[in-house]
C-alpha cells in the first residue's frame, strides 16, 4: 500500500502547486481512503452561526497557510510522516442554508471515512458540525471522552427557537449519549454569559470545566495534567499499559479557534478577549501526547475576518499538533510490540 506524504519541499518550492493541507495527495475517492492512517477533510458548513458567519472558507484558508509545516516535530521528537500515511480527502458534502440535510450529509461522509480506517482530522465549518461528526464517531467507537477547547461551552439548549446552532452541539451530544461526560472536559471558557446558571451548565451536564482564568493561573502543564486525569490517564496507568487500547477508552478532541485571544486569532465568529496565546495552547496540546484520540476537529476559522492570515496560520499549526498526537499514538502502539498491534487489529 502506498505511504502518502506531502510534496518534497527540497524538490518543489512550497509556494508551488495546488493547495491541499500540507501539499498532501488529494484523494477524494473513498476507495482509496484505506491507504491513509490519517485523513484531513474539510467540513465547510457555516449556516448555524449565531453572529458572524464565514467559516465555510475555513478549510481552504487553513490549507492555504499550511504550506510551511515541516515533517519533524522537535518537542515531541517525531517525524509525523514516518509514522502516518496522510492524505487530504477534500471536503465533505454540505448544502448551504440547510442544517438537518447538511448534518446528515456530514455524518454519512464522516462515517465512510471512519470505516475506511484513517484517523480523521476535520477542518470546519462552524461548531455545529461537531454534532454530526460525534454521531459518526460514537456509532463506531461508542461514547467517547471529549476534550473540548473553546471560549464557550456550546451547551445552550437552543437559539431563536432552534435546537441546533454552533452554540448547542455538546448539549445534544450529552443528550444523545455520544460523549461520556464523566471523561469529558471543556477548557478555556470565559467571557460574559446570560446569567449565573450558564456558569453551572458544564457541571449540570456532568462535564468538567476548566476556565481560561484557571488555565492562565495554573499554566499549561498543570492544566494538561488535569485533562489527563479527567479522561482517565493517571501516570501509573500510562506507564503500566502504555500503547495498548486497554489503557483508555477512545477520546475526541474538538478545538474551537476562539479559545485563542482575538489578538492571536481575530478571524473567528464570536471572539472573546482574555484568551490563550499561541504558545499556551501548543504547549497544552503537546502535553496530551499518548492519549488515544480517534478523531479531531478544528472549527470556527473565518478567513474573511482574519488579519494578515494570522488565524489561519495558527489554525494550520494547531492541526499539525493534532497530527503529531496521532503520530505519537501510532509510534507508541508499535513500540508496545506485537501484543498491542494484535489488540489493535482485533478491535
Ligand atoms: Mn464553539
Ligand atoms: Mn467558541
mmCIF file of C-alpha atoms and ligand atoms in Angstrom:
data_model
loop_
_atom_site.group_PDB
_atom_site.id
_atom_site.type_symbol
_atom_site.label_atom_id
_atom_site.label_comp_id
_atom_site.label_asym_id
_atom_site.label_seq_id
_atom_site.Cartn_x
_atom_site.Cartn_y
_atom_site.Cartn_z
ATOM 1 C CA UNK A 1 0.000 0.000 0.000
ATOM 2 C CA UNK A 2 1.436 3.443 -0.848
ATOM 3 C CA UNK A 3 2.673 5.592 2.032
ATOM 4 C CA UNK A 4 1.310 9.074 1.318
ATOM 5 C CA UNK A 5 3.409 12.126 2.165
ATOM 6 C CA UNK A 6 3.416 15.810 1.202
ATOM 7 C CA UNK A 7 5.265 17.052 -1.857
ATOM 8 C CA UNK A 8 9.005 17.205 -1.200
ATOM 9 C CA UNK A 9 9.876 20.819 -0.298
ATOM 10 C CA UNK A 10 13.503 20.215 -1.292
ATOM 11 C CA UNK A 11 12.352 19.492 -4.838
ATOM 12 C CA UNK A 12 9.236 21.634 -5.239
ATOM 13 C CA UNK A 13 9.170 25.094 -3.599
ATOM 14 C CA UNK A 14 6.421 25.461 -1.012
ATOM 15 C CA UNK A 15 4.578 28.145 -2.945
ATOM 16 C CA UNK A 16 4.147 25.872 -5.960
ATOM 17 C CA UNK A 17 1.221 23.669 -6.758
ATOM 18 C CA UNK A 18 -2.444 23.260 -5.862
ATOM 19 C CA UNK A 19 -3.328 23.838 -2.205
ATOM 20 C CA UNK A 20 -4.134 20.730 -0.215
ATOM 21 C CA UNK A 21 -3.354 20.504 3.501
ATOM 22 C CA UNK A 22 0.474 20.436 3.745
ATOM 23 C CA UNK A 23 0.513 19.633 -0.006
ATOM 24 C CA UNK A 24 -0.635 16.100 0.758
ATOM 25 C CA UNK A 25 -2.042 13.989 -2.066
ATOM 26 C CA UNK A 26 -5.706 14.834 -2.694
ATOM 27 C CA UNK A 27 -7.563 11.522 -2.578
ATOM 28 C CA UNK A 28 -11.275 12.295 -2.809
ATOM 29 C CA UNK A 29 -12.110 8.750 -3.883
ATOM 30 C CA UNK A 30 -13.375 6.840 -0.797
ATOM 31 C CA UNK A 31 -11.989 3.660 -2.355
ATOM 32 C CA UNK A 32 -8.505 4.959 -1.652
ATOM 33 C CA UNK A 33 -9.084 6.166 1.900
ATOM 34 C CA UNK A 34 -7.855 2.868 3.379
ATOM 35 C CA UNK A 35 -4.390 3.873 2.139
ATOM 36 C CA UNK A 36 -4.206 6.536 4.842
ATOM 37 C CA UNK A 37 -3.509 6.412 8.587
ATOM 38 C CA UNK A 38 -4.737 9.983 8.893
ATOM 39 C CA UNK A 39 -7.028 11.937 6.598
ATOM 40 C CA UNK A 40 -7.637 15.681 6.629
ATOM 41 C CA UNK A 41 -11.151 16.608 5.490
ATOM 42 C CA UNK A 42 -12.879 19.968 5.234
ATOM 43 C CA UNK A 43 -16.414 20.463 6.573
ATOM 44 C CA UNK A 44 -17.350 23.836 5.041
ATOM 45 C CA UNK A 45 -20.750 24.346 6.676
ATOM 46 C CA UNK A 46 -21.443 27.656 8.434
ATOM 47 C CA UNK A 47 -25.213 28.177 8.308
ATOM 48 C CA UNK A 48 -25.674 27.820 12.074
ATOM 49 C CA UNK A 49 -23.518 30.684 13.271
ATOM 50 C CA UNK A 50 -25.384 32.960 15.700
ATOM 51 C CA UNK A 51 -23.301 36.075 14.975
ATOM 52 C CA UNK A 52 -20.699 36.307 12.208
ATOM 53 C CA UNK A 53 -20.549 33.645 9.519
ATOM 54 C CA UNK A 54 -17.825 32.722 7.056
ATOM 55 C CA UNK A 55 -16.320 29.501 8.417
ATOM 56 C CA UNK A 56 -17.244 27.854 5.101
ATOM 57 C CA UNK A 57 -13.910 29.281 3.954
ATOM 58 C CA UNK A 58 -12.084 27.834 6.976
ATOM 59 C CA UNK A 59 -10.848 24.664 5.267
ATOM 60 C CA UNK A 60 -9.424 26.486 2.250
ATOM 61 C CA UNK A 61 -7.873 29.188 4.471
ATOM 62 C CA UNK A 62 -6.206 26.662 6.755
ATOM 63 C CA UNK A 63 -4.931 24.714 3.771
ATOM 64 C CA UNK A 64 -3.506 27.915 2.276
ATOM 65 C CA UNK A 65 -1.465 28.611 5.417
ATOM 66 C CA UNK A 66 -0.311 25.012 5.959
ATOM 67 C CA UNK A 67 2.460 25.194 3.373
ATOM 68 C CA UNK A 68 5.246 25.856 5.876
ATOM 69 C CA UNK A 69 4.556 22.872 8.123
ATOM 70 C CA UNK A 70 7.516 20.535 8.138
ATOM 71 C CA UNK A 71 7.788 16.808 8.863
ATOM 72 C CA UNK A 72 9.748 16.798 12.131
ATOM 73 C CA UNK A 73 8.188 17.915 15.415
ATOM 74 C CA UNK A 74 11.133 18.822 17.695
ATOM 75 C CA UNK A 75 9.275 18.999 21.033
ATOM 76 C CA UNK A 76 7.691 15.576 20.595
ATOM 77 C CA UNK A 77 10.769 14.263 18.739
ATOM 78 C CA UNK A 78 8.789 12.675 15.972
ATOM 79 C CA UNK A 79 8.693 12.714 12.166
ATOM 80 C CA UNK A 80 4.960 12.692 11.623
ATOM 81 C CA UNK A 81 5.218 11.349 8.074
ATOM 82 C CA UNK A 82 7.363 8.420 9.143
ATOM 83 C CA UNK A 83 4.513 7.095 11.289
ATOM 84 C CA UNK A 84 1.474 8.232 9.329
ATOM 85 C CA UNK A 85 0.484 7.815 5.717
ATOM 86 C CA UNK A 86 -1.505 11.015 5.256
ATOM 87 C CA UNK A 87 -3.939 12.343 2.673
ATOM 88 C CA UNK A 88 -6.216 15.303 2.122
ATOM 89 C CA UNK A 89 -9.605 13.727 1.458
ATOM 90 C CA UNK A 90 -11.096 17.005 0.227
ATOM 91 C CA UNK A 91 -14.306 18.480 1.640
ATOM 92 C CA UNK A 92 -17.328 16.573 2.908
ATOM 93 C CA UNK A 93 -20.563 17.446 1.053
ATOM 94 C CA UNK A 94 -22.876 20.068 2.585
ATOM 95 C CA UNK A 95 -25.983 22.007 1.490
ATOM 96 C CA UNK A 96 -25.576 25.665 2.470
ATOM 97 C CA UNK A 97 -28.528 27.007 4.433
ATOM 98 C CA UNK A 98 -29.982 23.568 5.193
ATOM 99 C CA UNK A 99 -28.848 22.378 8.593
ATOM 100 C CA UNK A 100 -30.575 18.985 9.027
ATOM 101 C CA UNK A 101 -29.690 17.995 5.466
ATOM 102 C CA UNK A 102 -26.094 19.099 5.871
ATOM 103 C CA UNK A 103 -25.708 17.352 9.212
ATOM 104 C CA UNK A 104 -26.986 14.132 7.647
ATOM 105 C CA UNK A 105 -24.527 14.518 4.763
ATOM 106 C CA UNK A 106 -21.661 15.211 7.141
ATOM 107 C CA UNK A 107 -22.488 12.244 9.383
ATOM 108 C CA UNK A 108 -22.729 9.908 6.406
ATOM 109 C CA UNK A 109 -19.468 11.031 4.776
ATOM 110 C CA UNK A 110 -17.582 11.131 8.083
ATOM 111 C CA UNK A 111 -18.818 7.612 8.776
ATOM 112 C CA UNK A 112 -17.469 6.420 5.459
ATOM 113 C CA UNK A 113 -14.105 7.980 6.258
ATOM 114 C CA UNK A 114 -14.025 6.337 9.696
ATOM 115 C CA UNK A 115 -14.993 2.958 8.240
ATOM 116 C CA UNK A 116 -12.116 3.214 5.758
ATOM 117 C CA UNK A 117 -9.655 3.290 8.653
ATOM 118 C CA UNK A 118 -7.795 6.611 8.870
ATOM 119 C CA UNK A 119 -7.957 8.817 11.938
ATOM 120 C CA UNK A 120 -9.922 11.857 10.713
ATOM 121 C CA UNK A 121 -8.914 15.473 11.209
ATOM 122 C CA UNK A 122 -11.875 17.655 10.259
ATOM 123 C CA UNK A 123 -11.499 21.336 9.414
ATOM 124 C CA UNK A 124 -14.736 23.301 9.984
ATOM 125 C CA UNK A 125 -17.002 24.897 9.436
ATOM 126 C CA UNK A 126 -18.849 26.285 12.403
ATOM 127 C CA UNK A 127 -19.047 24.333 15.651
ATOM 128 C CA UNK A 128 -22.411 22.776 14.825
ATOM 129 C CA UNK A 129 -20.509 20.288 12.623
ATOM 130 C CA UNK A 130 -19.081 18.601 15.711
ATOM 131 C CA UNK A 131 -22.503 17.084 16.398
ATOM 132 C CA UNK A 132 -22.779 15.007 13.187
ATOM 133 C CA UNK A 133 -19.069 14.220 13.453
ATOM 134 C CA UNK A 134 -19.546 12.901 17.000
ATOM 135 C CA UNK A 135 -22.587 10.909 15.845
ATOM 136 C CA UNK A 136 -20.384 9.200 13.255
ATOM 137 C CA UNK A 137 -17.572 8.644 15.764
ATOM 138 C CA UNK A 138 -19.820 7.315 18.550
ATOM 139 C CA UNK A 139 -21.520 4.901 16.159
ATOM 140 C CA UNK A 140 -18.135 3.256 15.604
ATOM 141 C CA UNK A 141 -16.362 3.716 18.923
ATOM 142 C CA UNK A 142 -19.180 4.084 21.430
ATOM 143 C CA UNK A 143 -19.427 7.150 23.682
ATOM 144 C CA UNK A 144 -16.112 8.985 23.634
ATOM 145 C CA UNK A 145 -14.345 11.150 26.159
ATOM 146 C CA UNK A 146 -14.376 14.719 24.889
ATOM 147 C CA UNK A 147 -11.511 17.182 25.205
ATOM 148 C CA UNK A 148 -13.021 20.498 24.131
ATOM 149 C CA UNK A 149 -11.035 23.725 23.854
ATOM 150 C CA UNK A 150 -13.240 26.769 23.418
ATOM 151 C CA UNK A 151 -14.087 30.151 24.914
ATOM 152 C CA UNK A 152 -17.656 28.832 25.097
ATOM 153 C CA UNK A 153 -19.183 25.638 26.446
ATOM 154 C CA UNK A 154 -21.597 25.315 23.493
ATOM 155 C CA UNK A 155 -24.078 23.714 25.895
ATOM 156 C CA UNK A 156 -27.023 26.042 25.430
ATOM 157 C CA UNK A 157 -30.441 24.390 24.986
ATOM 158 C CA UNK A 158 -31.167 26.274 21.755
ATOM 159 C CA UNK A 159 -31.212 29.585 19.948
ATOM 160 C CA UNK A 160 -34.012 31.520 18.263
ATOM 161 C CA UNK A 161 -36.337 28.569 18.785
ATOM 162 C CA UNK A 162 -33.970 26.166 17.016
ATOM 163 C CA UNK A 163 -32.210 23.233 18.644
ATOM 164 C CA UNK A 164 -29.072 23.168 16.547
ATOM 165 C CA UNK A 165 -26.633 26.040 16.269
ATOM 166 C CA UNK A 166 -22.912 26.355 16.844
ATOM 167 C CA UNK A 167 -23.789 27.122 20.486
ATOM 168 C CA UNK A 168 -25.533 23.813 21.212
ATOM 169 C CA UNK A 169 -23.615 20.778 19.835
ATOM 170 C CA UNK A 170 -22.270 19.430 23.107
ATOM 171 C CA UNK A 171 -25.601 19.568 24.944
ATOM 172 C CA UNK A 172 -27.028 17.475 22.094
ATOM 173 C CA UNK A 173 -24.002 15.169 22.299
ATOM 174 C CA UNK A 174 -24.658 14.578 26.008
ATOM 175 C CA UNK A 175 -28.393 14.049 25.422
ATOM 176 C CA UNK A 176 -27.717 11.549 22.641
ATOM 177 C CA UNK A 177 -25.087 9.682 24.645
ATOM 178 C CA UNK A 178 -22.346 10.425 22.108
ATOM 179 C CA UNK A 179 -19.897 11.526 24.783
ATOM 180 C CA UNK A 180 -19.214 10.245 28.277
ATOM 181 C CA UNK A 181 -19.486 13.395 30.431
ATOM 182 C CA UNK A 182 -17.522 11.786 33.255
ATOM 183 C CA UNK A 183 -14.489 11.567 30.968
ATOM 184 C CA UNK A 184 -15.049 14.912 29.269
ATOM 185 C CA UNK A 185 -13.551 18.320 29.861
ATOM 186 C CA UNK A 186 -14.032 21.833 28.499
ATOM 187 C CA UNK A 187 -11.034 24.131 28.618
ATOM 188 C CA UNK A 188 -10.649 27.883 28.125
ATOM 189 C CA UNK A 189 -14.183 29.025 29.000
ATOM 190 C CA UNK A 190 -14.554 32.757 29.596
ATOM 191 C CA UNK A 191 -16.481 35.885 28.749
ATOM 192 C CA UNK A 192 -19.885 37.218 29.734
ATOM 193 C CA UNK A 193 -22.875 34.843 29.633
ATOM 194 C CA UNK A 194 -26.627 35.296 30.051
ATOM 195 C CA UNK A 195 -26.794 34.548 33.763
ATOM 196 C CA UNK A 196 -25.187 32.686 36.663
ATOM 197 C CA UNK A 197 -26.923 29.468 35.653
ATOM 198 C CA UNK A 198 -24.817 29.406 32.448
ATOM 199 C CA UNK A 199 -21.641 29.103 34.513
ATOM 200 C CA UNK A 200 -23.013 25.934 36.058
ATOM 201 C CA UNK A 201 -24.035 24.301 32.760
ATOM 202 C CA UNK A 202 -20.987 22.024 32.345
ATOM 203 C CA UNK A 203 -21.313 20.674 35.904
ATOM 204 C CA UNK A 204 -25.069 20.270 35.489
ATOM 205 C CA UNK A 205 -24.447 18.058 32.458
ATOM 206 C CA UNK A 206 -21.611 16.213 34.198
ATOM 207 C CA UNK A 207 -18.634 17.717 32.367
ATOM 208 C CA UNK A 208 -15.534 19.211 33.964
ATOM 209 C CA UNK A 209 -14.977 22.872 33.095
ATOM 210 C CA UNK A 210 -11.544 24.491 33.306
ATOM 211 C CA UNK A 211 -11.923 28.220 32.848
ATOM 212 C CA UNK A 212 -9.434 30.352 30.951
ATOM 213 C CA UNK A 213 -8.590 32.031 34.263
ATOM 214 C CA UNK A 214 -7.648 28.671 35.774
ATOM 215 C CA UNK A 215 -5.546 27.836 32.731
ATOM 216 C CA UNK A 216 -3.770 31.212 32.968
ATOM 217 C CA UNK A 217 -3.173 30.714 36.725
ATOM 218 C CA UNK A 218 -2.123 27.061 36.639
ATOM 219 C CA UNK A 219 -0.122 27.101 33.402
ATOM 220 C CA UNK A 220 -0.390 24.664 30.524
ATOM 221 C CA UNK A 221 1.458 21.724 32.099
ATOM 222 C CA UNK A 222 -0.757 21.535 35.188
ATOM 223 C CA UNK A 223 -3.855 22.144 33.112
ATOM 224 C CA UNK A 224 -2.870 19.312 30.772
ATOM 225 C CA UNK A 225 -2.371 17.071 33.796
ATOM 226 C CA UNK A 226 -5.928 17.875 34.960
ATOM 227 C CA UNK A 227 -7.208 16.971 31.485
ATOM 228 C CA UNK A 228 -5.310 13.690 31.514
ATOM 229 C CA UNK A 229 -6.709 12.752 34.901
ATOM 230 C CA UNK A 230 -10.218 13.626 33.787
ATOM 231 C CA UNK A 231 -10.069 11.383 30.725
ATOM 232 C CA UNK A 232 -8.651 8.577 32.847
ATOM 233 C CA UNK A 233 -4.935 8.752 32.143
ATOM 234 C CA UNK A 234 -3.292 8.527 35.534
ATOM 235 C CA UNK A 235 0.520 8.379 35.322
ATOM 236 C CA UNK A 236 0.569 4.849 36.789
ATOM 237 C CA UNK A 237 -1.868 3.541 34.220
ATOM 238 C CA UNK A 238 0.017 5.142 31.364
ATOM 239 C CA UNK A 239 3.252 3.520 32.480
ATOM 240 C CA UNK A 240 1.737 0.101 33.086
ATOM 241 C CA UNK A 241 -0.170 -0.215 29.862
ATOM 242 C CA UNK A 242 1.442 2.302 27.582
ATOM 243 C CA UNK A 243 0.486 1.871 23.996
ATOM 244 C CA UNK A 244 -2.419 -0.503 24.291
ATOM 245 C CA UNK A 245 -6.022 0.395 23.781
ATOM 246 C CA UNK A 246 -6.851 -1.217 27.114
ATOM 247 C CA UNK A 247 -5.216 1.842 28.566
ATOM 248 C CA UNK A 248 -8.102 4.216 27.944
ATOM 249 C CA UNK A 249 -11.406 4.467 26.188
ATOM 250 C CA UNK A 250 -11.404 6.467 22.935
ATOM 251 C CA UNK A 251 -11.166 10.238 23.035
ATOM 252 C CA UNK A 252 -12.204 13.001 20.658
ATOM 253 C CA UNK A 253 -10.569 16.430 20.509
ATOM 254 C CA UNK A 254 -12.685 19.392 19.424
ATOM 255 C CA UNK A 255 -10.844 22.679 19.075
ATOM 256 C CA UNK A 256 -12.687 25.976 18.594
ATOM 257 C CA UNK A 257 -10.198 28.568 17.340
ATOM 258 C CA UNK A 258 -11.833 31.177 19.595
ATOM 259 C CA UNK A 259 -10.117 29.614 22.594
ATOM 260 C CA UNK A 260 -7.269 31.871 21.472
ATOM 261 C CA UNK A 261 -7.258 35.530 22.355
ATOM 262 C CA UNK A 262 -8.568 37.601 19.428
ATOM 263 C CA UNK A 263 -5.102 39.175 19.247
ATOM 264 C CA UNK A 264 -3.850 35.781 18.059
ATOM 265 C CA UNK A 265 -6.999 34.675 16.251
ATOM 266 C CA UNK A 266 -9.190 37.565 15.117
ATOM 267 C CA UNK A 267 -10.633 35.555 12.231
ATOM 268 C CA UNK A 268 -13.492 33.872 14.052
ATOM 269 C CA UNK A 269 -17.200 34.262 14.709
ATOM 270 C CA UNK A 270 -17.611 35.003 18.416
ATOM 271 C CA UNK A 271 -14.275 36.359 19.683
ATOM 272 C CA UNK A 272 -13.724 36.663 23.463
ATOM 273 C CA UNK A 273 -10.886 38.691 24.942
ATOM 274 C CA UNK A 274 -8.541 37.312 27.590
ATOM 275 C CA UNK A 275 -7.887 34.036 25.768
ATOM 276 C CA UNK A 276 -4.957 31.743 25.199
ATOM 277 C CA UNK A 277 -1.740 32.669 23.453
ATOM 278 C CA UNK A 278 -0.396 30.512 20.655
ATOM 279 C CA UNK A 279 2.335 29.142 22.859
ATOM 280 C CA UNK A 280 -0.023 28.308 25.738
ATOM 281 C CA UNK A 281 -2.282 26.197 23.553
ATOM 282 C CA UNK A 282 0.501 24.459 21.602
ATOM 283 C CA UNK A 283 2.163 23.561 24.907
ATOM 284 C CA UNK A 284 -1.091 22.194 26.288
ATOM 285 C CA UNK A 285 -1.710 20.054 23.201
ATOM 286 C CA UNK A 286 1.811 18.621 23.311
ATOM 287 C CA UNK A 287 1.241 17.551 26.918
ATOM 288 C CA UNK A 288 -1.682 15.430 25.732
ATOM 289 C CA UNK A 289 0.649 13.171 23.722
ATOM 290 C CA UNK A 290 -0.042 9.486 24.213
ATOM 291 C CA UNK A 291 -3.804 9.821 24.667
ATOM 292 C CA UNK A 292 -5.925 7.659 22.333
ATOM 293 C CA UNK A 293 -7.686 10.233 20.168
ATOM 294 C CA UNK A 294 -9.859 8.617 17.493
ATOM 295 C CA UNK A 295 -10.758 11.913 15.821
ATOM 296 C CA UNK A 296 -10.094 15.640 15.780
ATOM 297 C CA UNK A 297 -11.897 18.738 14.657
ATOM 298 C CA UNK A 298 -10.802 22.357 14.347
ATOM 299 C CA UNK A 299 -13.616 24.825 13.813
ATOM 300 C CA UNK A 300 -14.775 28.464 13.552
ATOM 301 C CA UNK A 301 -11.893 29.777 11.423
ATOM 302 C CA UNK A 302 -13.191 32.687 9.311
ATOM 303 C CA UNK A 303 -10.656 33.981 6.811
ATOM 304 C CA UNK A 304 -12.912 36.939 5.966
ATOM 305 C CA UNK A 305 -12.398 38.389 9.456
ATOM 306 C CA UNK A 306 -8.740 37.459 9.627
ATOM 307 C CA UNK A 307 -5.881 39.907 9.617
ATOM 308 C CA UNK A 308 -2.662 39.053 7.817
ATOM 309 C CA UNK A 309 -3.803 35.402 7.829
ATOM 310 C CA UNK A 310 -2.604 35.028 11.450
ATOM 311 C CA UNK A 311 -5.659 32.997 12.480
ATOM 312 C CA UNK A 312 -5.322 30.674 9.526
ATOM 313 C CA UNK A 313 -1.599 30.195 10.171
ATOM 314 C CA UNK A 314 -2.224 29.431 13.841
ATOM 315 C CA UNK A 315 -5.026 27.035 12.887
ATOM 316 C CA UNK A 316 -2.733 25.204 10.459
ATOM 317 C CA UNK A 317 -0.269 24.773 13.325
ATOM 318 C CA UNK A 318 -2.973 23.513 15.689
ATOM 319 C CA UNK A 319 -3.885 20.944 13.035
ATOM 320 C CA UNK A 320 -0.214 19.976 12.876
ATOM 321 C CA UNK A 321 -0.195 19.402 16.665
ATOM 322 C CA UNK A 322 -3.207 17.121 16.243
ATOM 323 C CA UNK A 323 -1.345 15.199 13.561
ATOM 324 C CA UNK A 324 1.627 14.887 15.905
ATOM 325 C CA UNK A 325 -0.664 13.485 18.640
ATOM 326 C CA UNK A 326 -1.899 10.866 16.177
ATOM 327 C CA UNK A 327 1.671 10.071 15.124
ATOM 328 C CA UNK A 328 2.801 9.606 18.732
ATOM 329 C CA UNK A 329 -0.122 7.243 19.350
ATOM 330 C CA UNK A 330 0.836 5.102 16.350
ATOM 331 C CA UNK A 331 4.517 5.090 17.326
ATOM 332 C CA UNK A 332 3.708 4.056 20.893
ATOM 333 C CA UNK A 333 1.438 1.246 19.750
ATOM 334 C CA UNK A 334 4.201 -0.095 17.525
ATOM 335 C CA UNK A 335 6.737 0.275 20.318
ATOM 336 C CA UNK A 336 4.438 -1.663 22.643
ATOM 337 C CA UNK A 337 5.046 -4.653 20.390
ATOM 338 C CA UNK A 338 3.010 -7.357 18.708
ATOM 339 C CA UNK A 339 0.681 -7.730 21.679
ATOM 340 C CA UNK A 340 -0.651 -4.199 21.264
ATOM 341 C CA UNK A 341 -0.812 -4.470 17.494
ATOM 342 C CA UNK A 342 -2.775 -7.726 17.698
ATOM 343 C CA UNK A 343 -5.144 -5.981 20.036
ATOM 344 C CA UNK A 344 -5.466 -3.151 17.573
ATOM 345 C CA UNK A 345 -6.162 -5.495 14.667
ATOM 346 C CA UNK A 346 -8.829 -7.283 16.690
ATOM 347 C CA UNK A 347 -10.582 -4.128 17.810
HETATM 348 MN MN1 LIG B 1 -17.519 26.506 19.912
HETATM 349 MN MN1 LIG B 2 -16.411 29.407 20.845
#
